[in-house]
Amino acid sequence: MSGAFQPFSTTDDQGRLVGFDADIATELARRLDRPAELVQVDWAGIQAALQLGKVDLICGSMAITDERQETMQFSLPYYVSGAQVFARRGTASLDGARLGVTEDSTYATYVHEHPADFPGVEILRYGSEAEIIAALGTDKVDAFVSDRIVGGFYIHKAGTDDIEAQGDLLYREACGIAARKSDTALVEAVNRALLDMIQDGTYAQIYRRWVGSPPALDVLLSSWSDHVGLLPQARPAADAAPEKAAPQFADRVGQMLPLLVEGAGWTLLLSLLTALLSLVTGTFIGLLSISRRAALARLAQLYVWLVRGTPLLVQLFIAYFAVATFFNRLFGAEVMGPFGAALFALVANTTAYNAETVRGGILAVDDGQWDAAAALGMSRGLTLRRIILPQALRAALPSFGNNLVVLVKDTSLVGAITLIELSYAARNVVFQTGQALLPFLLAAAFYVVIIGTLSLAVSRLERRTDGDSP
Amino acid sequence: MTGPVVLEARGLQKRFGDTPVLQDFSLAVPERQIVALIGKSGAGKSTALRCLNLLERPDAGTLLVDGQTVPTTLTGKALSAHRANVGMVFQHLHLFGHLSALDNIVEAPVHVLGQPRAEAEARARDLLAQVGLQDRAGARVQALSGGQRQRVAIARALCMAPRVLLLDEVTSALDVENIADLQALLHELSDAGTTMVMVTHDLAFVRDGAHRICFMDGGAIIEDGPAHQLLDAPQSERLQAFLGAAGR
Ligand SMILES: Nc1ncnc2c1ncn2[C@@H]1O[C@H](COP(=O)(O)OP(=O)(O)OP(=O)(O)O)[C@@H](O)[C@H]1O
Ligand SMILES: [Mg+2]
């Protein structure tokens, strides 16, 4: 699950996944006699995570569509909802409105394919419903389309009664639990467990806990017939005692801090490790790229060219889905998790930039230094090590500093492979609290402190070695 | 000056692409002699020096040090040994910017010859004393004056105890006072046994700074003689023209 879809999936103040989807998944695992291992995967990467065996089931509010059924196998629907337009109370027409939707959702596609119903509408995409509500509050959008339940939840959470559902459901959506096509037995077991949960009342209990109202079990069960032929007759048990609604998170900085600090810890750890490792590897590749052995130099230059010619995000996905998967399969154990993959991609990436920095630094050293060393009988290798590199690295220090700053900012992308660093932690806090601004401001403050400290350290080093270059 | 010949070049040829720069360059330098190469800009003076210590590989010709042939195709350790034997002071000095005056001198003995550091430093201090810089051993080279830097460069070239010292455009960066000091220093070195080949444009300096002058034109030495004699009674028209143009 994505952890970004309240009340279905979100994270608590410990960073644990909670919500309707989380509870259903945990309950399913218990009934299937499997360890419940909830994995937070960004929505954009969730299908790849399933196909590559990072997860076995997607219990993440995924609507059952023909297109998705081509690549995955769905359980029977485990809840039914639908697409709903929300707008300010009293909005008469959506003509020319700015309409917010979440990225990669089915809503945008629907609006796009029904231009007659939405004349002149401009679609704006956001990362989550919380961001859309914030956008509505700051007048960046006029209306939005979301899941009926989710939208209602966020509006309630934002404490505004200014926004309401407009008109009927655009269409109904049944969400299922997705598995790999080959896992037929697993899907059958999931179906049986779902039915069990409905029959013994556990399902209704979970539903009420997160959505706040009792489930319309008749609607759910009747939807089952849309998806499979005949089903065993379900006899839902009486509702269990109603539970308290999900606890609201006080939007105080103090409560946001633990997650942000943990994220900042990852950001700092990744940055420092990458900086140190890539200094060594970058110098090595930089030296290779000016090697007199043409083949080696060509190889090093090819490496730099390839890495600089691809976005870090793509490199992260390659490290996570290809390199890590390869090693994990090779050793039959998780030897390279998200952190390993992130470190791998960041080092590979920064190495290329540092290699260019080193190469530039070496070429910037006056040729006369080579001559002078040669005239003293120094070999090429000795000259490089004792004369050229010390001056080249000193001259390259400001450029290394730049690479370091870029690196720290680049770590913000590793959330894409499920490592909750500072930026991703901030997003989680946004989803959790419904507050869009404060978590990002706090995250920005953390970045400023981290980058400021590192820059200061680099410029002190520059000053300490000042005058060492001609 | 009739000591044994220390450095000899016979018929050196060097071309860069299609441009012939050295054509039949021959020169024999006896021990302790100071030879000055003069000639127009582009005559090939620097190239000749660079060929003598094999920073540039001659296309043809023979090189001898102390009567022994030095193959111009040398590589590796033997090449290093030859270069250490033929020290060079560059026009732009090329001192190692990240090292102190002392460390500039110590670098090669320690890392090329494998001398113990203490021993190399003791000798470097002697050399600095010889060029009058004993108190500036620890100074960064940027903190030295132009004349001081040049003396560090000379001390650095002497640290490998070369048989021959090559100096390119030695006076170009010096003021009058420094030029007088340099002349005294070169003669001291000569008296102490160092053989030298220098290139300069400063005809006033070579008159008393060098024992012998070789005039280069068209990639070869076309006139050769004792310094005063060559300057006062030039034989070839080209030397006469050169000296005339130099404002004599
Ligand atoms: N590495 C090189 N590649 C190509 N041509 C070169 C190279 N070095 C020198 N030359 C050419 O060789 C010729 C002689 O150059 P050289 O530096 O030896 O002259 P020079 O007598 O020292 O002149 P100057 O008094 O100006 O220093 C010039 O035409 C120069 O352009
Ligand atoms: Mg020259």
CSV table of N, CA and C in Angstrom, one decimal, chain A residues 317-444:
chain,number,residue,atom,x,y,z
A,317,PHE,N,15.4,3.3,-9.5
A,317,PHE,CA,14.5,2.2,-9.9
A,317,PHE,C,15.3,1.0,-10.4
A,318,ILE,N,16.3,1.3,-11.2
A,318,ILE,CA,17.2,0.2,-11.7
A,318,ILE,C,17.9,-0.5,-10.5
A,319,ALA,N,18.4,0.3,-9.6
A,319,ALA,CA,19.1,-0.3,-8.4
A,319,ALA,C,18.2,-1.1,-7.6
A,320,TYR,N,17.0,-0.6,-7.4
A,320,TYR,CA,16.0,-1.3,-6.5
A,320,TYR,C,15.4,-2.5,-7.2
A,321,PHE,N,15.0,-2.3,-8.4
A,321,PHE,CA,14.2,-3.4,-9.0
A,321,PHE,C,15.1,-4.4,-9.8
A,322,ALA,N,16.3,-3.9,-10.2
A,322,ALA,CA,17.2,-4.9,-11.0
A,322,ALA,C,18.4,-5.3,-10.2
A,323,VAL,N,19.2,-4.3,-9.7
A,323,VAL,CA,20.4,-4.7,-9.1
A,323,VAL,C,20.1,-5.4,-7.7
A,324,ALA,N,19.3,-4.8,-6.9
A,324,ALA,CA,19.0,-5.4,-5.6
A,324,ALA,C,18.3,-6.8,-5.8
A,325,THR,N,17.4,-6.8,-6.7
A,325,THR,CA,16.6,-8.1,-7.0
A,325,THR,C,17.6,-9.2,-7.4
A,326,PHE,N,18.6,-8.8,-8.2
A,326,PHE,CA,19.6,-9.7,-8.7
A,326,PHE,C,20.4,-10.3,-7.5
A,327,PHE,N,20.9,-9.4,-6.7
A,327,PHE,CA,21.7,-9.9,-5.5
A,327,PHE,C,20.9,-10.7,-4.6
A,328,ASN,N,19.6,-10.2,-4.3
A,328,ASN,CA,18.8,-10.9,-3.3
A,328,ASN,C,18.5,-12.3,-3.8
A,329,ARG,N,18.3,-12.5,-5.1
A,329,ARG,CA,18.0,-13.8,-5.7
A,329,ARG,C,19.3,-14.6,-5.7
A,330,LEU,N,20.4,-14.0,-6.0
A,330,LEU,CA,21.6,-14.7,-6.0
A,330,LEU,C,22.0,-15.3,-4.7
A,331,PHE,N,21.7,-14.6,-3.6
A,331,PHE,CA,22.1,-15.1,-2.3
A,331,PHE,C,20.9,-15.7,-1.6
A,332,GLY,N,19.8,-15.6,-2.2
A,332,GLY,CA,18.6,-16.3,-1.6
A,332,GLY,C,18.2,-15.6,-0.3
A,333,ALA,N,18.6,-14.3,-0.1
A,333,ALA,CA,18.2,-13.6,1.1
A,333,ALA,C,18.2,-12.1,0.8
A,334,GLU,N,17.6,-11.3,1.6
A,334,GLU,CA,17.6,-9.9,1.4
A,334,GLU,C,18.9,-9.3,1.7
A,335,VAL,N,19.9,-9.4,0.8
A,335,VAL,CA,21.2,-8.8,1.1
A,335,VAL,C,21.2,-7.3,0.8
A,336,MET,N,20.3,-6.9,-0.1
A,336,MET,CA,20.3,-5.5,-0.5
A,336,MET,C,18.9,-5.0,-0.4
A,337,GLY,N,18.6,-4.3,0.6
A,337,GLY,CA,17.3,-3.7,0.8
A,337,GLY,C,17.2,-2.3,0.2
A,338,PRO,N,16.1,-1.6,0.5
A,338,PRO,CA,16.0,-0.3,0.0
A,338,PRO,C,17.2,0.6,0.3
A,339,PHE,N,17.7,0.5,1.5
A,339,PHE,CA,18.8,1.4,1.8
A,339,PHE,C,20.0,1.0,0.9
A,340,GLY,N,20.3,-0.3,0.8
A,340,GLY,CA,21.4,-0.7,0.0
A,340,GLY,C,21.2,-0.2,-1.5
A,341,ALA,N,20.0,-0.4,-2.0
A,341,ALA,CA,19.8,0.0,-3.3
A,341,ALA,C,19.9,1.6,-3.5
A,342,ALA,N,19.4,2.3,-2.5
A,342,ALA,CA,19.5,3.8,-2.6
A,342,ALA,C,21.0,4.2,-2.5
A,343,LEU,N,21.8,3.5,-1.6
A,343,LEU,CA,23.2,3.9,-1.5
A,343,LEU,C,23.9,3.5,-2.8
A,344,PHE,N,23.6,2.4,-3.4
A,344,PHE,CA,24.2,2.0,-4.6
A,344,PHE,C,23.9,3.0,-5.7
A,345,ALA,N,22.7,3.4,-5.9
A,345,ALA,CA,22.3,4.3,-7.0
A,345,ALA,C,23.0,5.7,-6.7
A,346,LEU,N,22.9,6.2,-5.5
A,346,LEU,CA,23.5,7.5,-5.2
A,346,LEU,C,25.0,7.5,-5.4
A,347,VAL,N,25.7,6.4,-4.9
A,347,VAL,CA,27.1,6.4,-5.1
A,347,VAL,C,27.4,6.3,-6.6
A,348,ALA,N,26.7,5.4,-7.3
A,348,ALA,CA,27.0,5.3,-8.8
A,348,ALA,C,26.8,6.7,-9.5
A,349,ASN,N,25.8,7.4,-9.0
A,349,ASN,CA,25.5,8.7,-9.6
A,349,ASN,C,26.5,9.7,-9.3
A,350,THR,N,26.8,9.9,-8.0
A,350,THR,CA,27.7,10.9,-7.6
A,350,THR,C,29.1,10.6,-8.1
A,351,THR,N,29.4,9.3,-8.2
A,351,THR,CA,30.8,8.9,-8.7
A,351,THR,C,31.0,9.6,-10.1
A,352,ALA,N,30.0,9.6,-10.9
A,352,ALA,CA,30.2,10.1,-12.3
A,352,ALA,C,30.5,11.6,-12.2
A,353,TYR,N,29.7,12.3,-11.3
A,353,TYR,CA,29.9,13.8,-11.2
A,353,TYR,C,31.3,14.1,-10.6
A,354,ASN,N,31.7,13.3,-9.5
A,354,ASN,CA,33.0,13.5,-8.9
A,354,ASN,C,34.1,13.2,-9.9
A,355,ALA,N,33.9,12.2,-10.7
A,355,ALA,CA,34.9,11.8,-11.7
A,355,ALA,C,35.2,13.0,-12.7
A,356,GLU,N,34.1,13.6,-13.1
A,356,GLU,CA,34.2,14.8,-13.9
A,356,GLU,C,35.0,15.9,-13.2
A,357,THR,N,34.6,16.1,-12.0
A,357,THR,CA,35.3,17.1,-11.1
A,357,THR,C,36.8,16.8,-11.0
A,358,VAL,N,37.1,15.5,-10.8
A,358,VAL,CA,38.5,15.2,-10.6
A,358,VAL,C,39.2,15.4,-12.0
A,359,ARG,N,38.6,14.9,-13.1
A,359,ARG,CA,39.2,15.1,-14.4
A,359,ARG,C,39.4,16.6,-14.7
A,360,GLY,N,38.4,17.4,-14.4
A,360,GLY,CA,38.6,18.8,-14.6
A,360,GLY,C,39.7,19.4,-13.8
A,361,GLY,N,39.8,18.9,-12.5
A,361,GLY,CA,40.8,19.4,-11.6
A,361,GLY,C,42.2,19.1,-12.2
A,362,ILE,N,42.3,17.8,-12.7
A,362,ILE,CA,43.6,17.4,-13.2
A,362,ILE,C,44.0,18.2,-14.4
A,363,LEU,N,43.0,18.4,-15.3
A,363,LEU,CA,43.4,19.1,-16.5
A,363,LEU,C,43.7,20.6,-16.2
A,364,ALA,N,43.1,21.1,-15.1
A,364,ALA,CA,43.4,22.5,-14.8
A,364,ALA,C,44.8,22.7,-14.2
A,365,VAL,N,45.4,21.6,-13.7
A,365,VAL,CA,46.8,21.8,-13.2
A,365,VAL,C,47.7,22.1,-14.4
A,366,ASP,N,48.5,23.1,-14.3
A,366,ASP,CA,49.4,23.5,-15.3
A,366,ASP,C,50.3,22.3,-15.8
A,367,ASP,N,50.4,22.2,-17.1
A,367,ASP,CA,51.2,21.1,-17.7
A,367,ASP,C,52.7,21.2,-17.3
A,368,GLY,N,53.1,22.4,-16.9
A,368,GLY,CA,54.5,22.6,-16.4
A,368,GLY,C,54.8,21.7,-15.2
A,369,GLN,N,53.7,21.4,-14.4
A,369,GLN,CA,54.0,20.6,-13.2
A,369,GLN,C,54.4,19.2,-13.6
A,370,TRP,N,53.8,18.7,-14.7
A,370,TRP,CA,54.2,17.4,-15.3
A,370,TRP,C,55.6,17.4,-15.7
A,371,ASP,N,55.9,18.5,-16.5
A,371,ASP,CA,57.3,18.7,-17.0
A,371,ASP,C,58.3,18.7,-15.9
A,372,ALA,N,58.0,19.5,-14.9
A,372,ALA,CA,58.9,19.7,-13.8
A,372,ALA,C,59.2,18.4,-13.1
A,373,ALA,N,58.1,17.6,-12.8
A,373,ALA,CA,58.3,16.3,-12.2
A,373,ALA,C,59.0,15.3,-13.0
A,374,ALA,N,58.7,15.3,-14.3
A,374,ALA,CA,59.4,14.4,-15.2
A,374,ALA,C,60.9,14.8,-15.3
A,375,ALA,N,61.2,16.1,-15.3
A,375,ALA,CA,62.6,16.5,-15.3
A,375,ALA,C,63.4,16.0,-14.1
A,376,LEU,N,62.7,15.7,-13.0
A,376,LEU,CA,63.3,15.3,-11.8
A,376,LEU,C,63.3,13.7,-11.8
A,377,GLY,N,62.9,13.1,-12.9
A,377,GLY,CA,62.9,11.7,-12.9
A,377,GLY,C,61.7,11.0,-12.3
A,378,MET,N,60.7,11.8,-12.0
A,378,MET,CA,59.5,11.2,-11.4
A,378,MET,C,58.7,10.5,-12.5
A,379,SER,N,58.1,9.3,-12.2
A,379,SER,CA,57.3,8.6,-13.2
A,379,SER,C,55.9,9.2,-13.3
A,380,ARG,N,55.2,8.8,-14.3
A,380,ARG,CA,53.8,9.4,-14.4
A,380,ARG,C,52.9,9.1,-13.2
A,381,GLY,N,53.0,7.9,-12.7
A,381,GLY,CA,52.2,7.5,-11.6
A,381,GLY,C,52.6,8.3,-10.3
A,382,LEU,N,53.8,8.4,-10.1
A,382,LEU,CA,54.3,9.1,-8.9
A,382,LEU,C,53.9,10.6,-9.1
A,383,THR,N,54.1,11.1,-10.2
A,383,THR,CA,53.7,12.5,-10.5
A,383,THR,C,52.3,12.8,-10.2
A,384,LEU,N,51.4,11.9,-10.7
A,384,LEU,CA,50.0,12.0,-10.5
A,384,LEU,C,49.7,12.0,-8.9
A,385,ARG,N,50.3,11.0,-8.3
A,385,ARG,CA,50.0,10.9,-6.8
A,385,ARG,C,50.5,12.0,-6.0
A,386,ARG,N,51.8,12.4,-6.2
A,386,ARG,CA,52.4,13.3,-5.3
A,386,ARG,C,52.3,14.7,-5.7
A,387,ILE,N,52.2,15.0,-7.0
A,387,ILE,CA,52.2,16.4,-7.5
A,387,ILE,C,50.9,16.8,-8.1
A,388,ILE,N,50.3,16.1,-9.0
A,388,ILE,CA,49.1,16.5,-9.7
A,388,ILE,C,47.8,16.4,-8.8
A,389,LEU,N,47.6,15.2,-8.3
A,389,LEU,CA,46.3,15.0,-7.5
A,389,LEU,C,46.2,16.0,-6.4
A,390,PRO,N,47.2,16.1,-5.5
A,390,PRO,CA,47.0,17.1,-4.4
A,390,PRO,C,46.5,18.4,-4.9
A,391,GLN,N,47.1,18.9,-6.0
A,391,GLN,CA,46.7,20.2,-6.4
A,391,GLN,C,45.4,20.2,-7.1
A,392,ALA,N,45.1,19.1,-7.9
A,392,ALA,CA,43.9,19.0,-8.6
A,392,ALA,C,42.7,18.9,-7.6
A,393,LEU,N,42.9,18.1,-6.5
A,393,LEU,CA,41.8,17.9,-5.6
A,393,LEU,C,41.5,19.2,-4.8
A,394,ARG,N,42.6,19.9,-4.5
A,394,ARG,CA,42.4,21.2,-3.9
A,394,ARG,C,41.7,22.2,-4.8
A,395,ALA,N,42.0,22.2,-6.1
A,395,ALA,CA,41.4,23.1,-7.0
A,395,ALA,C,39.9,22.7,-7.2
A,396,ALA,N,39.6,21.4,-7.0
A,396,ALA,CA,38.3,20.8,-7.3
A,396,ALA,C,37.4,20.9,-6.0
A,397,LEU,N,38.0,21.4,-4.9
A,397,LEU,CA,37.2,21.4,-3.7
A,397,LEU,C,35.8,22.1,-3.8
A,398,PRO,N,35.8,23.3,-4.4
A,398,PRO,CA,34.5,24.0,-4.5
A,398,PRO,C,33.5,23.1,-5.3
A,399,SER,N,34.0,22.5,-6.4
A,399,SER,CA,33.2,21.7,-7.2
A,399,SER,C,32.7,20.4,-6.4
A,400,PHE,N,33.6,19.9,-5.6
A,400,PHE,CA,33.1,18.8,-4.8
A,400,PHE,C,32.0,19.2,-3.8
A,401,GLY,N,32.2,20.4,-3.3
A,401,GLY,CA,31.2,21.0,-2.4
A,401,GLY,C,29.8,21.1,-3.1
A,402,ASN,N,29.9,21.6,-4.4
A,402,ASN,CA,28.6,21.6,-5.1
A,402,ASN,C,28.0,20.3,-5.3
A,403,ASN,N,28.8,19.3,-5.6
A,403,ASN,CA,28.3,17.9,-5.8
A,403,ASN,C,27.7,17.4,-4.5
A,404,LEU,N,28.2,17.8,-3.4
A,404,LEU,CA,27.7,17.4,-2.1
A,404,LEU,C,26.3,18.0,-1.9
A,405,VAL,N,26.2,19.3,-2.2
A,405,VAL,CA,24.9,19.9,-2.0
A,405,VAL,C,23.8,19.3,-2.9
A,406,VAL,N,24.2,19.0,-4.2
A,406,VAL,CA,23.3,18.4,-5.1
A,406,VAL,C,22.9,17.0,-4.5
A,407,LEU,N,23.9,16.3,-4.0
A,407,LEU,CA,23.7,15.0,-3.5
A,407,LEU,C,22.6,15.0,-2.4
A,408,VAL,N,22.8,15.9,-1.4
A,408,VAL,CA,21.9,15.9,-0.3
A,408,VAL,C,20.4,16.1,-0.8
A,409,LYS,N,20.3,17.0,-1.8
A,409,LYS,CA,19.0,17.3,-2.4
A,409,LYS,C,18.5,16.0,-3.1
A,410,ASP,N,19.4,15.4,-3.8
A,410,ASP,CA,19.0,14.2,-4.6
A,410,ASP,C,18.5,13.1,-3.7
A,411,THR,N,19.0,13.0,-2.4
A,411,THR,CA,18.5,11.9,-1.6
A,411,THR,C,17.0,12.0,-1.5
A,412,SER,N,16.4,13.2,-1.7
A,412,SER,CA,14.9,13.3,-1.6
A,412,SER,C,14.2,12.4,-2.6
A,413,LEU,N,14.9,11.9,-3.6
A,413,LEU,CA,14.2,11.0,-4.5
A,413,LEU,C,14.1,9.5,-4.1
A,414,VAL,N,14.9,9.2,-3.0
A,414,VAL,CA,14.9,7.7,-2.7
A,414,VAL,C,13.6,7.3,-2.1
A,415,GLY,N,12.7,8.2,-1.7
A,415,GLY,CA,11.4,7.8,-1.3
A,415,GLY,C,10.7,6.9,-2.3
A,416,ALA,N,11.1,7.1,-3.6
A,416,ALA,CA,10.5,6.4,-4.7
A,416,ALA,C,10.7,4.9,-4.5
A,417,ILE,N,11.8,4.5,-3.8
A,417,ILE,CA,12.1,3.1,-3.6
A,417,ILE,C,11.9,2.7,-2.1
A,418,THR,N,10.9,3.4,-1.5
A,418,THR,CA,10.3,3.1,-0.2
A,418,THR,C,11.2,3.4,1.0
A,419,LEU,N,12.3,4.1,0.8
A,419,LEU,CA,13.1,4.5,1.9
A,419,LEU,C,12.6,5.9,2.4
A,420,ILE,N,12.2,5.9,3.6
A,420,ILE,CA,11.5,7.1,4.1
A,420,ILE,C,12.5,8.1,4.6
A,421,GLU,N,13.1,8.9,3.6
A,421,GLU,CA,14.0,9.9,4.0
A,421,GLU,C,13.2,11.2,4.3
A,422,LEU,N,13.9,12.3,4.5
A,422,LEU,CA,13.3,13.5,5.0
A,422,LEU,C,12.1,14.0,4.2
A,423,SER,N,12.2,14.0,2.9
A,423,SER,CA,11.1,14.6,2.0
A,423,SER,C,9.9,13.6,2.1
A,424,TYR,N,10.2,12.3,2.1
A,424,TYR,CA,9.1,11.4,2.1
A,424,TYR,C,8.4,11.4,3.5
A,425,ALA,N,9.3,11.5,4.5
A,425,ALA,CA,8.7,11.6,5.8
A,425,ALA,C,7.8,12.8,5.9
A,426,ALA,N,8.2,13.9,5.3
A,426,ALA,CA,7.4,15.1,5.3
A,426,ALA,C,6.0,14.9,4.6
A,427,ARG,N,6.1,14.2,3.5
A,427,ARG,CA,4.8,13.8,2.8
A,427,ARG,C,4.0,13.0,3.7
A,428,ASN,N,4.6,12.0,4.4
A,428,ASN,CA,3.8,11.1,5.3
A,428,ASN,C,3.1,12.0,6.3
A,429,VAL,N,3.9,12.9,6.9
A,429,VAL,CA,3.3,13.7,7.9
A,429,VAL,C,2.1,14.5,7.3
A,430,VAL,N,2.3,15.0,6.1
A,430,VAL,CA,1.2,15.7,5.4
A,430,VAL,C,-0.1,14.8,5.4
A,431,PHE,N,0.2,13.6,4.9
A,431,PHE,CA,-1.0,12.7,4.8
A,431,PHE,C,-1.6,12.4,6.1
A,432,GLN,N,-0.8,12.3,7.1
A,432,GLN,CA,-1.2,11.9,8.5
A,432,GLN,C,-2.0,13.0,9.1
A,433,THR,N,-1.5,14.3,9.0
A,433,THR,CA,-2.1,15.4,9.7
A,433,THR,C,-3.0,16.2,8.8
A,434,GLY,N,-3.0,16.1,7.5
A,434,GLY,CA,-3.8,16.9,6.7
A,434,GLY,C,-3.2,18.3,6.6
A,435,GLN,N,-2.1,18.5,7.2
A,435,GLN,CA,-1.5,19.9,7.1
A,435,GLN,C,-0.4,19.8,6.0
A,436,ALA,N,-0.6,20.7,5.0
A,436,ALA,CA,0.3,20.6,3.9
A,436,ALA,C,1.5,21.4,4.0
A,437,LEU,N,1.5,22.5,4.8
A,437,LEU,CA,2.5,23.5,4.8
A,437,LEU,C,3.6,23.2,5.8
A,438,LEU,N,3.2,23.0,7.1
A,438,LEU,CA,4.1,23.0,8.2
A,438,LEU,C,5.1,21.9,8.0
A,439,PRO,N,4.7,20.6,7.7
A,439,PRO,CA,5.7,19.6,7.5
A,439,PRO,C,6.8,19.9,6.5
A,440,PHE,N,6.4,20.5,5.4
A,440,PHE,CA,7.4,20.9,4.4
A,440,PHE,C,8.3,22.0,4.9
A,441,LEU,N,7.7,22.9,5.6
A,441,LEU,CA,8.6,24.0,6.1
A,441,LEU,C,9.6,23.4,7.1
A,442,LEU,N,9.2,22.5,7.9
A,442,LEU,CA,10.1,21.9,8.9
A,442,LEU,C,11.2,21.1,8.1
A,443,ALA,N,10.7,20.4,7.1
A,443,ALA,CA,11.7,19.6,6.3
A,443,ALA,C,12.7,20.5,5.6
A,444,ALA,N,12.2,21.7,5.1
A,444,ALA,CA,13.1,22.6,4.5
A,444,ALA,C,14.1,23.1,5.5
